C-alpha positions as semicolon CSV with decimal commas, in nm:
position;residue;x (nm);y (nm);z (nm)
1;M;-9,871;-2,445;0,367
2;E;-9,986;-2,148;0,162
3;E;-9,994;-1,926;0,470
4;K;-9,643;-2,029;0,570
5;I;-9,502;-1,959;0,225
6;H;-9,681;-1,624;0,217
7;G;-9,545;-1,541;0,562
8;A;-9,192;-1,637;0,457
9;W;-9,213;-1,422;0,145
10;M;-9,353;-1,125;0,335
11;G;-9,086;-1,164;0,601
12;R;-8,824;-1,166;0,329
13;I;-8,958;-0,846;0,177
14;C;-8,997;-0,669;0,512
15;G;-8,649;-0,768;0,621
16;C;-8,494;-0,646;0,298
17;L;-8,675;-0,313;0,321
18;L;-8,566;-0,275;0,682
19;G;-8,201;-0,292;0,583
20;K;-8,211;-0,135;0,238
21;T;-8,234;0,218;0,380
22;V;-7,895;0,184;0,550
23;E;-7,720;-0,070;0,329
24;G;-7,348;-0,013;0,360
25;I;-7,352;0,200;0,675
26;R;-7,091;0,126;0,942
27;T;-7,194;0,016;1,290
28;D;-7,019;0,312;1,453
29;E;-7,256;0,541;1,263
30;L;-7,570;0,328;1,258
31;I;-7,601;0,290;1,636
32;P;-7,560;0,663;1,714
33;F;-7,814;0,745;1,440
34;L;-8,066;0,499;1,580
35;K;-8,017;0,635;1,931
36;E;-8,066;0,993;1,814
37;T;-8,391;0,902;1,640
38;G;-8,533;0,698;1,931
39;N;-8,504;0,371;1,743
40;Y;-8,245;0,184;1,948
41;P;-8,272;-0,105;2,003
42;M;-8,423;-0,105;1,656
43;H;-8,798;-0,169;1,674
44;R;-8,934;-0,008;1,356
45;Y;-8,834;0,101;1,009
46;I;-8,595;0,391;0,960
47;L;-8,813;0,669;0,824
48;F;-8,745;0,971;0,606
49;S;-8,898;1,183;0,882
50;D;-8,614;1,066;1,109
51;L;-8,375;1,282;0,911
52;D;-8,542;1,594;1,051
53;K;-8,436;1,488;1,402
54;V;-8,060;1,482;1,340
55;D;-7,782;1,667;1,165
56;T;-7,706;1,417;0,891
57;N;-7,404;1,618;0,776
58;K;-7,201;1,484;1,067
59;Y;-7,231;1,132;0,927
60;K;-7,014;0,996;0,648
61;Y;-7,305;0,782;0,533
62;V;-7,532;0,960;0,285
63;F;-7,892;0,915;0,402
64;H;-8,059;1,126;0,137
65;G;-8,157;0,957;-0,188
66;R;-8,231;0,623;-0,019
67;C;-8,562;0,441;-0,007
68;F;-8,763;0,487;0,313
69;A;-9,071;0,298;0,428
70;D;-9,271;0,621;0,461
71;T;-9,191;0,749;0,110
72;I;-9,249;0,441;-0,106
73;D;-9,541;0,216;-0,192
74;G;-9,433;-0,146;-0,179
75;M;-9,088;-0,300;-0,192
76;P;-8,839;-0,163;-0,448
77;V;-8,640;-0,393;-0,673
78;D;-8,363;-0,563;-0,478
79;D;-8,110;-0,830;-0,572
80;D;-8,210;-1,034;-0,266
81;T;-8,575;-1,068;-0,362
82;N;-8,500;-1,086;-0,735
83;Y;-8,343;-1,428;-0,682
84;T;-8,656;-1,571;-0,524
85;V;-8,858;-1,477;-0,831
86;L;-8,581;-1,584;-1,069
87;Y;-8,556;-1,927;-0,910
88;Q;-8,924;-1,991;-0,957
89;E;-8,863;-1,926;-1,327
90;I;-8,570;-2,169;-1,322
91;I;-8,776;-2,447;-1,162
92;Q;-9,059;-2,389;-1,409
93;K;-8,821;-2,404;-1,704
94;Y;-8,579;-2,681;-1,601
95;G;-8,766;-2,870;-1,328
96;R;-8,644;-2,984;-0,989
97;D;-8,353;-3,172;-1,149
98;F;-8,197;-2,850;-1,280
99;T;-7,819;-2,847;-1,315
100;P;-7,569;-2,574;-1,223
101;F;-7,528;-2,512;-1,596
102;D;-7,905;-2,458;-1,627
103;V;-7,885;-2,192;-1,359
104;S;-7,598;-2,018;-1,536
105;R;-7,801;-2,003;-1,859
106;A;-8,099;-1,859;-1,673
107;W;-7,882;-1,591;-1,518
108;L;-7,773;-1,483;-1,864
109;S;-8,128;-1,491;-2,000
110;F;-8,333;-1,321;-1,731
111;Q;-8,121;-1,040;-1,584
112;P;-7,849;-0,796;-1,697
113;K;-7,505;-0,783;-1,539
114;D;-7,595;-0,487;-1,317
115;A;-7,857;-0,698;-1,138
116;Y;-7,576;-0,904;-0,985
117;C;-7,322;-0,806;-0,720
118;T;-6,980;-0,927;-0,598
119;A;-6,940;-1,303;-0,652
120;E;-7,253;-1,321;-0,865
121;R;-7,136;-1,047;-1,101
122;V;-6,796;-1,213;-1,142
123;A;-6,967;-1,545;-1,215
124;F;-7,200;-1,377;-1,466
125;C;-6,901;-1,228;-1,647
126;N;-6,730;-1,567;-1,639
127;F;-7,036;-1,724;-1,806
128;V;-7,004;-1,468;-2,085
129;K;-6,635;-1,554;-2,121
130;G;-6,721;-1,921;-2,160
131;Y;-6,641;-2,049;-1,812
132;E;-6,895;-2,304;-1,690
133;P;-6,972;-2,416;-1,333
134;P;-6,782;-2,489;-1,116
135;E;-6,491;-2,304;-1,283
136;S;-6,713;-1,995;-1,306
137;A;-6,703;-1,970;-0,927
138;V;-6,326;-1,967;-0,908
139;Y;-6,181;-1,771;-1,198
140;K;-6,077;-1,423;-1,077
141;N;-6,347;-1,434;-0,808
142;P;-6,221;-1,290;-0,476
143;Y;-6,577;-1,300;-0,338
144;R;-6,624;-1,676;-0,374
145;E;-6,676;-1,735;0,000
146;W;-6,889;-1,427;0,064
147;I;-7,259;-1,438;0,158
148;G;-7,405;-1,390;-0,191
149;A;-7,524;-1,749;-0,228
150;Q;-7,703;-1,730;0,107
151;I;-7,949;-1,475;-0,027
152;R;-8,048;-1,722;-0,300
153;A;-8,147;-1,997;-0,055
154;D;-8,507;-1,909;0,025
155;Y;-8,689;-2,060;-0,270
156;F;-8,529;-2,400;-0,223
157;G;-8,667;-2,404;0,130
158;Y;-9,014;-2,302;0,008
159;I;-9,042;-2,587;-0,243
160;N;-8,908;-2,856;-0,009
161;P;-9,126;-2,823;0,303
162;G;-9,013;-3,068;0,568
163;K;-8,728;-3,192;0,346
164;P;-8,417;-3,002;0,458
165;E;-8,171;-3,245;0,301
166;L;-8,326;-3,198;-0,042
167;A;-8,339;-2,820;0,005
168;A;-7,969;-2,821;0,094
169;E;-7,884;-3,038;-0,207
170;M;-8,063;-2,798;-0,444
171;A;-7,885;-2,508;-0,277
172;W;-7,554;-2,685;-0,334
173;R;-7,631;-2,716;-0,705
174;D;-7,705;-2,347;-0,720
175;A;-7,426;-2,210;-0,500
176;R;-7,142;-2,382;-0,683
177;I;-7,186;-2,164;-0,992
178;S;-7,051;-1,863;-0,801
179;H;-6,909;-1,981;-0,468
180;V;-6,687;-2,241;-0,305
181;K;-6,654;-2,395;0,041
182;N;-6,814;-2,174;0,309
183;G;-6,988;-1,967;0,044
184;I;-7,172;-2,284;-0,057
185;Y;-7,236;-2,408;0,297
186;G;-7,414;-2,083;0,383
187;E;-7,677;-2,136;0,115
188;M;-7,719;-2,500;0,210
189;F;-7,770;-2,410;0,575
190;F;-8,039;-2,149;0,519
191;A;-8,227;-2,349;0,257
192;A;-8,238;-2,643;0,499
193;M;-8,346;-2,426;0,792
194;I;-8,635;-2,276;0,596
195;A;-8,746;-2,620;0,481
196;A;-8,731;-2,751;0,837
197;A;-8,943;-2,462;0,965
198;F;-9,247;-2,595;0,777
199;T;-9,275;-2,894;1,007
200;E;-9,069;-2,798;1,312
201;K;-9,181;-2,511;1,537
202;D;-8,877;-2,498;1,765
203;V;-8,620;-2,254;1,623
204;E;-8,322;-2,424;1,785
205;K;-8,432;-2,759;1,645
206;C;-8,452;-2,603;1,297
207;F;-8,101;-2,470;1,353
208;D;-7,969;-2,813;1,450
209;I;-8,137;-2,976;1,150
210;A;-7,975;-2,724;0,916
211;M;-7,635;-2,770;1,080
212;A;-7,654;-3,140;1,003
213;T;-7,656;-3,066;0,629
214;I;-7,311;-2,899;0,622
215;P;-6,961;-3,015;0,724
216;A;-6,930;-3,004;1,102
217;N;-6,573;-2,872;1,096
218;C;-6,610;-2,594;0,838
219;R;-6,556;-2,227;0,929
220;F;-6,920;-2,146;0,858
221;A;-7,034;-2,409;1,107
222;E;-6,801;-2,270;1,372
223;E;-6,939;-1,920;1,326
224;M;-7,298;-2,044;1,339
225;K;-7,227;-2,229;1,663
226;W;-7,097;-1,903;1,807
227;A;-7,404;-1,716;1,685
228;K;-7,636;-1,971;1,845
Protein backbone atom coordinates (compact mmCIF):
# COMPACT_ATOMS: atom_id res chain seq x y z
CA MET A 1 0.00 0.00 0.00
CA GLU A 2 2.74 2.42 0.97
CA GLU A 3 4.66 1.67 -2.22
CA LYS A 4 1.59 2.24 -4.37
CA ILE A 5 0.82 5.58 -2.74
CA HIS A 6 4.45 6.62 -3.10
CA GLY A 7 4.40 5.58 -6.75
CA ALA A 8 1.19 7.51 -7.37
CA TRP A 9 2.60 10.64 -5.74
CA MET A 10 5.88 10.39 -7.66
CA GLY A 11 3.98 9.84 -10.89
CA ARG A 12 1.91 12.91 -10.15
CA ILE A 13 5.01 15.03 -9.59
CA CYS A 14 6.84 13.68 -12.64
CA GLY A 15 3.82 14.20 -14.86
CA CYS A 16 3.35 17.77 -13.67
CA LEU A 17 7.01 18.60 -14.25
CA LEU A 18 6.84 17.05 -17.72
CA GLY A 19 4.11 19.46 -18.75
CA LYS A 20 5.01 22.52 -16.69
CA THR A 21 7.82 23.50 -19.07
CA VAL A 22 5.39 23.96 -21.96
CA GLU A 23 2.17 24.82 -20.16
CA GLY A 24 0.03 26.85 -22.52
CA ILE A 25 1.86 26.02 -25.75
CA ARG A 26 -0.24 25.22 -28.82
CA THR A 27 -0.01 21.84 -30.51
CA ASP A 28 1.05 23.38 -33.82
CA GLU A 29 4.17 24.69 -32.08
CA LEU A 30 4.79 21.90 -29.58
CA ILE A 31 5.07 19.10 -32.15
CA PRO A 32 7.53 20.94 -34.44
CA PHE A 33 9.64 21.86 -31.39
CA LEU A 34 9.73 18.27 -30.19
CA LYS A 35 10.67 17.04 -33.66
CA GLU A 36 13.48 19.58 -33.94
CA THR A 37 14.92 18.52 -30.59
CA GLY A 38 14.70 14.76 -31.27
CA ASN A 39 11.97 14.25 -28.68
CA TYR A 40 9.03 13.19 -30.83
CA PRO A 41 7.19 11.05 -29.95
CA MET A 42 7.93 12.51 -26.54
CA HIS A 43 10.07 10.11 -24.51
CA ARG A 44 11.89 12.36 -22.04
CA TYR A 45 11.67 15.73 -20.33
CA ILE A 46 12.07 18.92 -22.33
CA LEU A 47 15.45 20.26 -21.30
CA PHE A 48 16.95 23.73 -21.18
CA SER A 49 19.78 22.39 -23.35
CA ASP A 50 17.17 21.72 -26.06
CA LEU A 51 16.90 25.45 -26.63
CA ASP A 52 20.41 25.47 -28.09
CA LYS A 53 19.23 23.16 -30.88
CA VAL A 54 16.53 25.45 -32.31
CA ASP A 55 15.79 29.06 -33.13
CA THR A 56 13.23 29.77 -30.43
CA ASN A 57 12.49 33.21 -31.90
CA LYS A 58 10.37 31.61 -34.62
CA TYR A 59 7.94 30.35 -32.00
CA LYS A 60 5.22 32.48 -30.44
CA TYR A 61 5.59 30.50 -27.22
CA VAL A 62 8.22 31.94 -24.89
CA PHE A 63 10.48 29.09 -23.76
CA HIS A 64 12.92 31.15 -21.73
CA GLY A 65 12.11 31.76 -18.08
CA ARG A 66 10.36 28.39 -17.66
CA CYS A 67 11.35 25.58 -15.33
CA PHE A 68 13.36 22.76 -16.93
CA ALA A 69 14.22 19.36 -15.48
CA ASP A 70 17.95 19.97 -15.99
CA THR A 71 18.01 23.36 -14.24
CA ILE A 72 16.01 22.70 -11.07
CA ASP A 73 16.33 20.47 -8.03
CA GLY A 74 13.00 18.87 -7.24
CA MET A 75 9.50 19.84 -8.29
CA PRO A 76 8.54 23.54 -8.15
CA VAL A 77 5.32 24.69 -6.54
CA ASP A 78 2.36 23.89 -8.76
CA ASP A 79 -1.38 24.27 -8.27
CA ASP A 80 -1.89 20.63 -9.28
CA THR A 81 0.30 19.18 -6.54
CA ASN A 82 -0.68 21.85 -4.02
CA TYR A 83 -4.17 20.36 -3.86
CA THR A 84 -2.89 16.93 -2.90
CA VAL A 85 -1.09 18.41 0.10
CA LEU A 86 -3.98 20.74 0.93
CA TYR A 87 -6.48 17.89 0.95
CA GLN A 88 -4.44 15.94 3.44
CA GLU A 89 -4.72 18.99 5.69
CA ILE A 90 -8.48 19.08 5.13
CA ILE A 91 -8.91 15.41 6.07
CA GLN A 92 -6.76 15.87 9.16
CA LYS A 93 -8.77 18.90 10.26
CA TYR A 94 -12.33 17.90 9.34
CA GLY A 95 -12.16 14.11 8.96
CA ARG A 96 -13.53 11.91 6.22
CA ASP A 97 -17.03 13.36 6.70
CA PHE A 98 -15.91 16.83 5.61
CA THR A 99 -18.53 19.02 3.94
CA PRO A 100 -18.21 21.26 0.88
CA PHE A 101 -18.38 24.21 3.26
CA ASP A 102 -15.41 22.79 5.21
CA VAL A 103 -13.40 22.69 2.00
CA SER A 104 -14.29 26.29 1.19
CA ARG A 105 -13.07 27.41 4.63
CA ALA A 106 -9.81 25.51 4.16
CA TRP A 107 -9.26 27.16 0.80
CA LEU A 108 -9.53 30.55 2.45
CA SER A 109 -7.26 29.56 5.34
CA PHE A 110 -4.39 27.76 3.65
CA GLN A 111 -3.71 29.50 0.33
CA PRO A 112 -3.94 33.02 -1.16
CA LYS A 113 -6.07 33.84 -4.19
CA ASP A 114 -3.13 33.64 -6.59
CA ALA A 115 -2.68 29.95 -5.78
CA TYR A 116 -5.97 29.22 -7.56
CA CYS A 117 -6.79 29.39 -11.27
CA THR A 118 -9.91 29.67 -13.46
CA ALA A 119 -12.93 28.08 -11.75
CA GLU A 120 -11.09 27.73 -8.46
CA ARG A 121 -10.14 31.41 -8.35
CA VAL A 122 -13.71 32.46 -9.11
CA ALA A 123 -14.98 30.16 -6.36
CA PHE A 124 -12.38 31.54 -3.92
CA CYS A 125 -13.54 35.08 -4.66
CA ASN A 126 -17.14 33.97 -4.25
CA PHE A 127 -16.30 32.58 -0.79
CA VAL A 128 -14.93 35.99 0.15
CA LYS A 129 -18.12 37.63 -1.11
CA GLY A 130 -20.20 35.34 1.09
CA TYR A 131 -21.37 32.78 -1.47
CA GLU A 132 -21.34 29.25 -0.09
CA PRO A 133 -21.30 25.92 -1.97
CA PRO A 134 -22.95 25.09 -4.30
CA GLU A 135 -23.77 28.71 -5.25
CA SER A 136 -20.04 29.48 -5.17
CA ALA A 137 -19.60 27.24 -8.21
CA VAL A 138 -22.17 29.07 -10.30
CA TYR A 139 -22.01 32.79 -9.60
CA LYS A 140 -20.13 34.53 -12.44
CA ASN A 141 -18.11 31.37 -13.07
CA PRO A 142 -17.66 30.70 -16.81
CA TYR A 143 -15.15 27.94 -16.01
CA ARG A 144 -17.55 25.78 -14.00
CA GLU A 145 -17.29 22.77 -16.35
CA TRP A 146 -13.55 23.03 -16.97
CA ILE A 147 -10.99 20.46 -15.76
CA GLY A 148 -9.94 22.23 -12.54
CA ALA A 149 -11.73 19.82 -10.23
CA GLN A 150 -10.07 16.85 -11.93
CA ILE A 151 -6.65 17.91 -10.67
CA ARG A 152 -7.99 17.75 -7.11
CA ALA A 153 -9.06 14.10 -7.37
CA ASP A 154 -5.87 12.24 -6.49
CA TYR A 155 -5.95 12.34 -2.71
CA PHE A 156 -9.46 10.91 -2.54
CA GLY A 157 -8.23 7.92 -4.51
CA TYR A 158 -5.21 7.51 -2.21
CA ILE A 159 -7.28 7.35 0.98
CA ASN A 160 -9.93 4.99 -0.42
CA PRO A 161 -7.91 2.06 -1.81
CA GLY A 162 -10.22 -0.46 -3.43
CA LYS A 163 -13.27 1.72 -2.70
CA PRO A 164 -13.96 3.68 -5.90
CA GLU A 165 -17.54 4.56 -4.99
CA LEU A 166 -16.43 6.24 -1.77
CA ALA A 167 -13.59 8.02 -3.57
CA ALA A 168 -16.07 9.35 -6.13
CA GLU A 169 -18.48 10.48 -3.42
CA MET A 170 -15.73 12.45 -1.65
CA ALA A 171 -14.73 13.95 -4.98
CA TRP A 172 -18.34 14.99 -5.53
CA ARG A 173 -18.35 16.80 -2.19
CA ASP A 174 -15.20 18.63 -3.17
CA ALA A 175 -15.95 19.43 -6.81
CA ARG A 176 -19.31 21.08 -6.19
CA ILE A 177 -17.72 24.08 -4.48
CA SER A 178 -16.32 25.26 -7.82
CA HIS A 179 -17.86 23.18 -10.61
CA VAL A 180 -21.11 21.78 -11.95
CA LYS A 181 -22.15 18.86 -14.14
CA ASN A 182 -19.22 17.58 -16.25
CA GLY A 183 -16.76 19.57 -14.16
CA ILE A 184 -17.86 17.46 -11.19
CA TYR A 185 -18.00 14.16 -13.07
CA GLY A 186 -14.36 14.55 -14.11
CA GLU A 187 -13.15 14.62 -10.52
CA MET A 188 -15.39 11.71 -9.57
CA PHE A 189 -14.08 9.62 -12.45
CA PHE A 190 -10.39 10.10 -11.70
CA ALA A 191 -10.76 9.67 -7.94
CA ALA A 192 -12.58 6.39 -8.56
CA MET A 193 -10.02 5.19 -11.10
CA ILE A 194 -7.12 5.83 -8.74
CA ALA A 195 -8.93 4.03 -5.92
CA ALA A 196 -9.66 1.08 -8.18
CA ALA A 197 -6.01 0.82 -9.23
CA PHE A 198 -5.03 -0.29 -5.72
CA THR A 199 -6.78 -3.62 -6.13
CA GLU A 200 -7.25 -3.97 -9.90
CA LYS A 201 -4.22 -4.36 -12.18
CA ASP A 202 -6.03 -4.18 -15.52
CA VAL A 203 -6.17 -0.56 -16.72
CA GLU A 204 -9.30 -1.04 -18.80
CA LYS A 205 -11.08 -2.62 -15.83
CA CYS A 206 -10.12 0.40 -13.71
CA PHE A 207 -11.55 2.60 -16.45
CA ASP A 208 -14.84 0.70 -16.50
CA ILE A 209 -15.11 0.82 -12.70
CA ALA A 210 -14.62 4.59 -12.75
CA MET A 211 -17.15 5.02 -15.55
CA ALA A 212 -19.74 3.31 -13.40
CA THR A 213 -19.53 6.12 -10.83
CA ILE A 214 -20.72 8.88 -13.21
CA PRO A 215 -23.88 9.36 -15.31
CA ALA A 216 -23.68 7.16 -18.39
CA ASN A 217 -25.20 9.78 -20.70
CA CYS A 218 -23.18 12.83 -19.65
CA ARG A 219 -20.84 14.61 -22.08
CA PHE A 220 -17.80 13.67 -20.00
CA ALA A 221 -18.69 9.99 -20.27
CA GLU A 222 -19.07 10.28 -24.03
CA GLU A 223 -15.64 11.86 -24.37
CA MET A 224 -14.04 9.23 -22.15
CA LYS A 225 -15.58 6.46 -24.23
CA TRP A 226 -14.01 8.06 -27.29
CA ALA A 227 -10.65 8.34 -25.54
CA LYS A 228 -10.74 4.67 -24.57
